[in-house]
CSV table of C-alpha atoms and ligand atoms in Angstrom, one decimal:
chain,number,residue,atom,x,y,z
A,14,MET,CA,28.6,66.8,86.4
A,15,ASN,CA,26.6,69.9,87.1
A,16,VAL,CA,26.4,72.8,84.8
A,17,ASP,CA,25.2,75.6,87.2
A,18,VAL,CA,25.8,78.8,85.3
A,19,ASN,CA,23.7,80.8,87.7
A,20,PRO,CA,23.1,79.7,91.3
A,21,GLY,CA,19.7,81.3,91.1
A,22,PHE,CA,17.1,83.0,93.4
A,23,GLY,CA,16.6,81.7,96.8
A,24,SER,CA,19.9,79.8,97.1
A,25,SER,CA,21.5,80.1,100.5
A,26,PRO,CA,24.3,78.3,102.3
A,27,MET,CA,23.3,74.7,103.1
A,28,ALA,CA,21.3,74.9,106.3
A,29,ALA,CA,20.0,71.3,106.4
A,30,VAL,CA,21.1,67.9,105.2
A,31,PRO,CA,19.4,67.1,101.9
A,32,PRO,CA,17.0,64.2,102.2
A,33,ASP,CA,18.2,60.7,101.0
A,34,ILE,CA,15.9,59.5,98.2
A,35,GLN,CA,15.2,55.8,98.1
A,36,GLN,CA,11.5,55.5,97.2
A,37,ILE,CA,10.2,57.3,94.2
A,38,GLY,CA,6.6,57.8,93.1
A,39,ILE,CA,6.0,58.7,89.4
A,40,ILE,CA,2.7,60.2,88.3
A,41,GLY,CA,1.8,59.5,84.7
A,42,ALA,CA,2.6,56.3,82.8
A,43,GLY,CA,3.2,58.0,79.4
A,44,GLN,CA,6.5,58.1,77.5
A,45,MET,CA,8.2,60.3,80.0
A,46,GLY,CA,6.8,58.6,83.1
A,47,SER,CA,7.9,55.2,81.7
A,48,GLY,CA,11.4,56.5,80.9
A,49,ILE,CA,11.9,58.0,84.3
A,50,ALA,CA,10.8,54.8,86.0
A,51,HIS,CA,13.2,52.9,83.7
A,52,VAL,CA,16.3,54.9,84.8
A,53,CYS,CA,15.2,55.1,88.5
A,54,ALA,CA,14.8,51.4,88.7
A,55,LEU,CA,18.1,50.7,87.0
A,56,ALA,CA,19.7,52.9,89.7
A,57,GLY,CA,18.4,50.6,92.3
A,58,LEU,CA,15.6,52.8,93.6
A,59,SER,CA,12.2,51.5,94.5
A,60,VAL,CA,9.6,53.0,92.0
A,61,THR,CA,5.9,53.2,92.1
A,62,VAL,CA,4.2,54.4,89.0
A,63,VAL,CA,0.7,55.8,89.4
A,64,ASP,CA,-1.8,56.4,86.6
A,65,VAL,CA,-5.6,56.4,86.7
A,66,LYS,CA,-5.6,54.2,83.6
A,67,PRO,CA,-4.7,50.6,84.3
A,68,ASP,CA,-4.1,50.1,80.5
A,69,ALA,CA,-1.5,52.9,80.5
A,70,LEU,CA,0.3,51.2,83.4
A,71,SER,CA,0.5,47.8,81.6
A,72,LYS,CA,1.6,49.5,78.4
A,73,ALA,CA,4.3,51.4,80.4
A,74,LEU,CA,5.6,48.1,81.9
A,75,ALA,CA,5.8,46.5,78.4
A,76,THR,CA,7.6,49.6,77.1
A,77,ILE,CA,10.1,49.6,79.9
A,78,SER,CA,10.8,45.8,79.5
A,79,ARG,CA,11.2,46.2,75.8
A,80,ASN,CA,13.6,49.2,76.2
A,81,MET,CA,15.6,47.3,78.9
A,82,ASP,CA,15.9,44.3,76.4
A,83,ARG,CA,17.2,46.6,73.9
A,84,GLN,CA,19.9,47.7,76.3
A,85,VAL,CA,20.7,44.1,77.2
A,86,ASN,CA,21.0,43.3,73.5
A,87,ARG,CA,23.4,46.1,73.0
A,88,SER,CA,25.4,45.2,76.2
A,89,VAL,CA,24.6,48.5,77.8
A,90,ILE,CA,23.2,46.6,80.9
A,91,SER,CA,23.4,42.9,82.0
A,92,SER,CA,20.3,40.7,82.0
A,93,ASP,CA,20.7,40.4,85.8
A,94,ALA,CA,20.5,44.2,86.1
A,95,ARG,CA,17.4,44.3,83.9
A,96,ASP,CA,15.7,41.6,86.0
A,97,ALA,CA,16.6,43.3,89.3
A,98,ALA,CA,15.4,46.7,88.0
A,99,LEU,CA,12.1,45.3,86.7
A,100,MET,CA,11.5,43.9,90.3
A,101,GLN,CA,11.9,47.4,91.6
A,102,ILE,CA,8.9,48.8,89.6
A,103,HIS,CA,5.4,48.7,91.1
A,104,THR,CA,2.2,50.2,89.7
A,105,ALA,CA,-1.0,51.6,91.3
A,106,THR,CA,-4.0,53.6,90.3
A,107,GLU,CA,-4.4,55.5,93.6
A,108,PHE,CA,-2.2,58.1,95.2
A,109,SER,CA,-2.5,56.3,98.5
A,110,ALA,CA,0.2,53.9,97.2
A,111,LEU,CA,2.7,56.9,97.6
A,112,GLY,CA,2.5,57.3,101.4
A,113,THR,CA,6.2,56.2,101.9
A,114,ALA,CA,7.7,58.0,98.9
A,115,ASP,CA,10.7,60.3,99.5
A,116,LEU,CA,10.1,62.0,96.2
A,117,VAL,CA,7.2,62.2,93.7
A,118,ILE,CA,8.0,63.0,90.1
A,119,GLU,CA,4.9,64.3,88.3
A,120,ALA,CA,5.0,63.5,84.6
A,121,ALA,CA,1.4,64.0,83.8
A,122,THR,CA,0.1,65.8,80.6
A,123,GLU,CA,1.4,69.4,80.0
A,124,LYS,CA,-1.7,71.2,81.1
A,125,GLU,CA,-1.6,73.4,84.2
A,126,ASP,CA,-5.1,72.7,85.5
A,127,VAL,CA,-4.5,68.9,85.3
A,128,LYS,CA,-1.2,69.2,87.2
A,129,ARG,CA,-2.8,71.4,89.8
A,130,SER,CA,-5.7,69.0,90.4
A,131,ILE,CA,-3.3,66.1,90.7
A,132,TYR,CA,-1.3,68.0,93.4
A,133,LYS,CA,-4.5,68.7,95.3
A,134,ALA,CA,-5.5,65.0,95.3
A,135,LEU,CA,-1.9,63.8,95.9
A,136,THR,CA,-0.5,65.8,98.8
A,137,PRO,CA,-2.8,64.5,101.5
A,138,SER,CA,-1.4,61.0,100.8
A,139,LEU,CA,2.2,62.1,101.1
A,140,LYS,CA,4.5,62.1,104.2
A,141,PRO,CA,5.2,65.8,105.2
A,142,GLU,CA,8.9,65.6,104.2
A,143,CYS,CA,8.2,64.1,100.7
A,144,LEU,CA,9.6,66.2,97.9
A,145,ILE,CA,7.7,66.9,94.7
A,146,ALA,CA,9.4,67.4,91.3
A,147,SER,CA,7.5,68.2,88.2
A,148,ASN,CA,8.7,67.1,84.8
A,149,THR,CA,6.9,70.0,83.2
A,150,SER,CA,8.6,71.1,80.0
A,151,SER,CA,7.4,74.7,80.2
A,152,ILE,CA,5.2,75.7,83.0
A,153,SER,CA,6.3,78.0,85.9
A,154,ILE,CA,7.6,76.0,88.9
A,155,THR,CA,6.9,78.9,91.2
A,156,ARG,CA,3.2,78.8,90.2
A,157,LEU,CA,2.9,75.1,90.3
A,158,GLY,CA,4.8,75.0,93.7
A,159,ALA,CA,2.5,77.7,95.1
A,160,SER,CA,-0.5,75.5,94.4
A,161,THR,CA,0.7,72.7,96.7
A,162,ASP,CA,1.1,72.6,100.5
A,163,ARG,CA,4.9,72.5,100.2
A,164,ALA,CA,6.3,75.1,97.8
A,165,GLU,CA,9.8,74.9,99.5
A,166,LYS,CA,9.9,71.2,98.7
A,167,PHE,CA,8.8,71.6,95.1
A,168,ILE,CA,11.2,71.7,92.2
A,169,GLY,CA,11.4,71.2,88.3
A,170,MET,CA,13.2,68.1,87.2
A,171,HIS,CA,13.0,68.1,83.4
A,172,PHE,CA,14.0,64.9,81.7
A,173,MET,CA,14.5,64.6,77.9
A,174,ASN,CA,12.9,62.0,75.6
A,175,PRO,CA,14.0,59.1,75.3
A,176,VAL,CA,14.9,59.3,79.0
A,177,PRO,CA,17.2,56.2,79.0
A,178,VAL,CA,19.4,57.7,76.2
A,179,MET,CA,19.4,61.5,76.8
A,180,LYS,CA,22.0,62.6,79.2
A,181,LEU,CA,20.5,65.9,80.4
A,182,VAL,CA,18.1,66.8,83.2
A,183,GLU,CA,17.2,70.4,83.6
A,184,VAL,CA,16.8,71.4,87.3
A,185,ILE,CA,14.5,74.4,87.9
A,186,ARG,CA,14.0,76.0,91.3
A,187,GLY,CA,10.9,78.0,92.0
A,188,ILE,CA,11.3,81.1,94.0
A,189,ALA,CA,10.4,79.2,97.2
A,190,THR,CA,12.4,76.0,96.6
A,191,ASP,CA,14.8,75.4,99.5
A,192,GLU,CA,18.5,74.4,99.2
A,193,PRO,CA,18.0,70.8,100.6
A,194,THR,CA,15.5,70.0,97.9
A,195,PHE,CA,17.7,71.4,95.3
A,196,GLN,CA,20.8,69.4,96.5
A,197,ALA,CA,18.7,66.2,96.9
A,198,VAL,CA,17.4,66.4,93.3
A,199,GLN,CA,20.9,67.2,92.0
A,200,THR,CA,22.3,64.1,93.8
A,201,LEU,CA,19.5,62.0,92.4
A,202,ALA,CA,20.0,63.1,88.8
A,203,HIS,CA,23.8,62.2,89.1
A,204,LYS,CA,22.8,58.8,90.6
A,205,LEU,CA,20.7,58.2,87.5
A,206,GLY,CA,23.7,58.9,85.4
A,207,LYS,CA,22.5,62.2,84.2
A,208,ILE,CA,24.2,65.6,83.8
A,209,THR,CA,22.2,68.5,85.2
A,210,ALA,CA,21.9,72.1,83.9
A,211,VAL,CA,20.3,74.6,86.1
A,212,SER,CA,17.7,76.8,84.5
A,213,GLU,CA,16.0,79.8,86.0
A,214,ASP,CA,12.2,79.7,86.1
A,215,PHE,CA,11.3,81.3,82.8
A,216,PRO,CA,8.7,80.0,80.4
A,217,ALA,CA,10.0,76.7,78.7
A,218,PHE,CA,13.3,76.9,80.6
A,219,ILE,CA,16.4,76.4,78.4
A,220,VAL,CA,16.0,73.4,76.0
A,221,ASN,CA,12.5,74.0,74.9
A,222,ARG,CA,12.9,77.9,74.7
A,223,ILE,CA,15.3,77.1,71.9
A,224,LEU,CA,14.2,73.7,70.6
A,225,VAL,CA,10.4,74.1,70.2
A,226,PRO,CA,10.6,77.5,68.3
A,227,MET,CA,12.8,75.7,65.9
A,228,ILE,CA,10.2,73.0,65.4
A,229,ASN,CA,7.5,75.6,65.1
A,230,GLU,CA,9.7,77.4,62.5
A,231,ALA,CA,10.0,74.2,60.5
A,232,VAL,CA,6.2,73.9,60.5
A,233,TYR,CA,6.0,77.4,59.2
A,234,ALA,CA,8.5,76.5,56.4
A,235,LEU,CA,6.1,73.6,55.5
A,236,TYR,CA,3.0,75.8,55.8
A,237,GLU,CA,4.6,78.5,53.5
A,238,GLY,CA,5.8,75.9,51.0
A,239,VAL,CA,9.5,76.6,51.5
A,240,GLY,CA,10.0,72.9,51.4
A,241,SER,CA,8.3,69.5,51.7
A,242,VAL,CA,8.5,67.3,54.9
A,243,THR,CA,11.3,65.3,53.4
A,244,ALA,CA,13.2,68.4,52.2
A,245,ILE,CA,12.9,70.1,55.6
A,246,ASP,CA,14.0,67.1,57.6
A,247,THR,CA,16.8,66.2,55.2
A,248,SER,CA,18.1,69.7,55.3
A,249,MET,CA,18.4,69.8,59.1
A,250,LYS,CA,19.7,66.2,59.4
A,251,LEU,CA,22.4,66.6,56.8
A,252,GLY,CA,22.9,70.3,56.8
A,253,ALA,CA,23.1,70.9,60.6
A,254,ASN,CA,23.9,67.3,61.7
A,255,HIS,CA,20.7,67.0,63.8
A,256,PRO,CA,20.0,63.3,64.7
A,257,MET,CA,16.3,63.9,63.6
A,258,GLY,CA,14.8,66.5,61.4
A,259,PRO,CA,12.6,69.0,63.2
A,260,LEU,CA,9.2,67.6,61.8
A,261,GLU,CA,10.3,64.1,62.8
A,262,LEU,CA,11.3,65.4,66.2
A,263,GLY,CA,8.0,67.2,66.6
A,264,ASP,CA,6.2,63.9,65.9
A,265,PHE,CA,8.5,62.2,68.4
A,266,ILE,CA,7.8,64.7,71.2
A,267,GLY,CA,4.1,65.0,70.4
A,268,LEU,CA,2.6,67.8,68.4
A,269,ASP,CA,0.2,68.6,71.3
A,270,THR,CA,3.1,69.0,73.6
A,271,CYS,CA,4.9,71.2,71.1
A,272,LEU,CA,1.8,73.3,70.7
A,273,SER,CA,1.4,73.7,74.5
A,274,ILE,CA,5.0,74.8,74.9
A,275,MET,CA,4.6,77.4,72.1
A,276,GLN,CA,1.4,78.7,73.9
A,277,VAL,CA,3.3,79.0,77.2
A,278,LEU,CA,6.1,80.9,75.4
A,279,TYR,CA,3.7,83.2,73.5
A,280,GLU,CA,1.6,84.0,76.6
A,281,GLY,CA,4.5,83.9,79.1
A,282,LEU,CA,6.9,86.2,77.1
A,283,SER,CA,4.2,88.3,75.3
A,284,ASP,CA,6.2,88.2,72.1
A,285,SER,CA,4.7,87.5,68.8
A,286,LYS,CA,7.8,85.7,67.6
A,287,TYR,CA,6.5,82.7,69.6
A,288,ARG,CA,3.1,82.5,67.8
A,289,PRO,CA,2.2,78.9,67.1
A,290,CYS,CA,2.0,78.1,63.4
A,291,PRO,CA,-1.6,77.7,62.3
A,292,LEU,CA,-0.7,74.3,60.6
A,293,LEU,CA,0.6,73.0,63.9
A,294,VAL,CA,-2.7,74.0,65.5
A,295,LYS,CA,-4.7,72.4,62.8
A,296,TYR,CA,-2.8,69.1,63.1
A,297,VAL,CA,-3.5,69.0,66.9
A,298,GLU,CA,-7.2,69.9,66.3
A,299,ALA,CA,-7.3,66.9,63.9
A,300,GLY,CA,-5.8,64.6,66.5
A,301,TRP,CA,-2.7,64.1,64.4
A,302,LEU,CA,-0.4,64.3,67.3
A,303,GLY,CA,2.7,62.4,65.9
A,304,ARG,CA,4.0,59.0,66.7
A,305,LYS,CA,1.7,58.4,69.6
A,306,SER,CA,-1.4,58.8,67.5
A,307,GLY,CA,0.0,57.1,64.5
A,308,ARG,CA,0.0,60.2,62.3
A,309,GLY,CA,1.6,63.6,62.4
A,310,PHE,CA,4.0,65.0,59.7
A,311,TYR,CA,4.6,61.3,59.0
A,312,ASP,CA,2.2,58.4,58.7
A,313,TYR,CA,3.4,55.7,61.1
A,314,THR,CA,1.1,53.0,59.8
A,315,HIS,CA,3.8,52.5,57.1
A,316,SER,CA,7.3,51.2,57.6
A,317,PRO,CA,9.3,53.3,57.1
A,318,PRO,CA,6.9,56.2,58.1
A,319,ARG,CA,5.7,58.2,55.1
A,320,PRO,CA,5.6,62.0,54.9
A,321,THR,CA,2.0,63.3,54.9
A,322,ARG,CA,2.9,66.4,52.9
B,426,LIG,N1,15.3,53.2,75.7
B,426,LIG,C1,16.5,52.7,75.8
B,426,LIG,N2,17.4,52.8,74.7
B,426,LIG,C2,17.0,53.5,73.6
B,426,LIG,C3,15.8,54.0,73.5
B,426,LIG,C4,14.9,53.9,74.6
B,426,LIG,N3,13.6,54.4,74.5
B,426,LIG,N4,15.7,54.7,72.2
B,426,LIG,C5,16.9,54.5,71.7
B,426,LIG,N5,17.7,53.8,72.5
B,426,LIG,C6,19.1,53.5,72.3
B,426,LIG,C7,19.4,52.4,71.3
B,426,LIG,O1,19.3,51.1,71.9
B,426,LIG,C8,20.8,52.8,70.8
B,426,LIG,O2,21.7,52.3,71.8
B,426,LIG,P1,23.3,52.1,71.4
B,426,LIG,O3,23.8,53.5,71.0
B,426,LIG,O4,23.9,51.7,72.7
B,426,LIG,O5,23.4,51.2,70.3
B,426,LIG,C9,20.7,54.3,70.8
B,426,LIG,O6,19.7,54.7,71.8
B,426,LIG,C10,20.4,54.8,69.4
B,426,LIG,O7,19.2,54.3,69.0
B,426,LIG,P2,18.8,53.7,67.6
B,426,LIG,O8,20.0,53.1,66.9
B,426,LIG,O9,17.6,52.8,67.7
B,426,LIG,O10,18.3,54.9,66.8
B,426,LIG,P3,19.0,56.3,66.4
B,426,LIG,O11,20.5,56.2,66.3
B,426,LIG,O12,18.2,56.8,65.3
B,426,LIG,O13,18.8,57.2,67.7
B,426,LIG,C11,17.5,58.7,69.1
B,426,LIG,C12,17.5,57.4,68.3
B,426,LIG,C13,18.5,58.4,70.3
B,426,LIG,C14,16.1,58.9,69.6
B,426,LIG,C15,18.1,59.9,68.2
B,426,LIG,O14,17.4,60.0,67.0
B,426,LIG,C16,18.1,61.2,68.8
B,426,LIG,O15,18.9,61.6,69.7
B,426,LIG,N6,17.0,62.0,68.5
B,426,LIG,C17,16.8,63.4,69.1
B,426,LIG,C18,16.1,63.2,70.4
B,426,LIG,C19,15.9,64.5,71.1
B,426,LIG,O16,16.2,65.6,70.5
B,426,LIG,N7,15.3,64.4,72.2
B,426,LIG,C20,15.0,65.6,73.0
B,426,LIG,C21,13.5,65.9,72.7
B,426,LIG,S1,13.0,67.3,73.6
B,426,LIG,C22,12.5,66.8,75.1
B,426,LIG,O17,12.5,65.7,75.4
B,426,LIG,C23,12.2,67.9,75.9
B,426,LIG,C24,10.7,68.2,76.0
B,426,LIG,O18,10.2,68.6,77.0
B,426,LIG,C25,9.9,68.2,74.8
């Protein structure tokens, strides 16, 4: 299913056949890269995950295997499907491993300069018709695409965390993105069992334009002493039926990622309502990034995690 409320800039009648995507390269072996590799491999696609850190690659393979086991145990997939999918995943530390890829999905850290330097190093290794999708959660697709040698084959494909569970993929065209690229990525997302929503290329797109200011507001509520961590999260879980409280969700997404998204909104929309909460800034400066660093608004060295305020 596709929820395309606005066909967007640059859309034109289909002039060319969208490329068939069979081989996928994924850049970045973090939580998003692992999740994307997981769903692509289960859909029968050949996947190569590239990360400069060999440790990150072995950790990603362990995570994928653990999450697929969880799906086997809950009868979401068969053990044969898991075994076949794991065989589809390859890893590499060099972009030269992506020479036959039909699509590369970049899921690197949410920093524009890092993404730009990745594209610069990556594109000479790709075949000319290879598409590039960024899983950026907030940065302009038009600007990122313009920094590559193939703006018309560049698109935003924003998965949600945890990727194997969350149904949505936001699809974002840059001003130069062509129709075959858009159609190919839509078809791929549907093959992965996802529902797409098309967002125009505005800062943080749709989900994070709404979700991350809510998390930031929860941090303000904590900062101003409106409530404790437990009171704020319990309020939103039981009072608004959210599966996680906003502070728990911030820890889950990564407080550094939340801060980057607030900065993109603040700078991109020039509106003070998006100013990042000073307490969020302080946590990130302290290296308290949430679950991935073991501490955020909760301390994850305890089971169950303990609120830190
Ligand atoms: N891989 C595979 N399966 C997973 C999984 C993973 N990583 N994590 C959870 N699951 C599965 C479980 O196996 C379970 O499956 P069944 O329903 O078939 O039994 C199901 O998901 C629920 O998991 P749990 O019972 O372990 O835990 P839960 O009920 O507390 O749910 C949750 C966990 C799905 C994460 C839920 O808390 C939730 O939906 N939280 C909100 C997540 C959210 O808002 N994500 C979006 C973040 S924003 C984003 O990603 C965009 C961005 O750019 C920042």
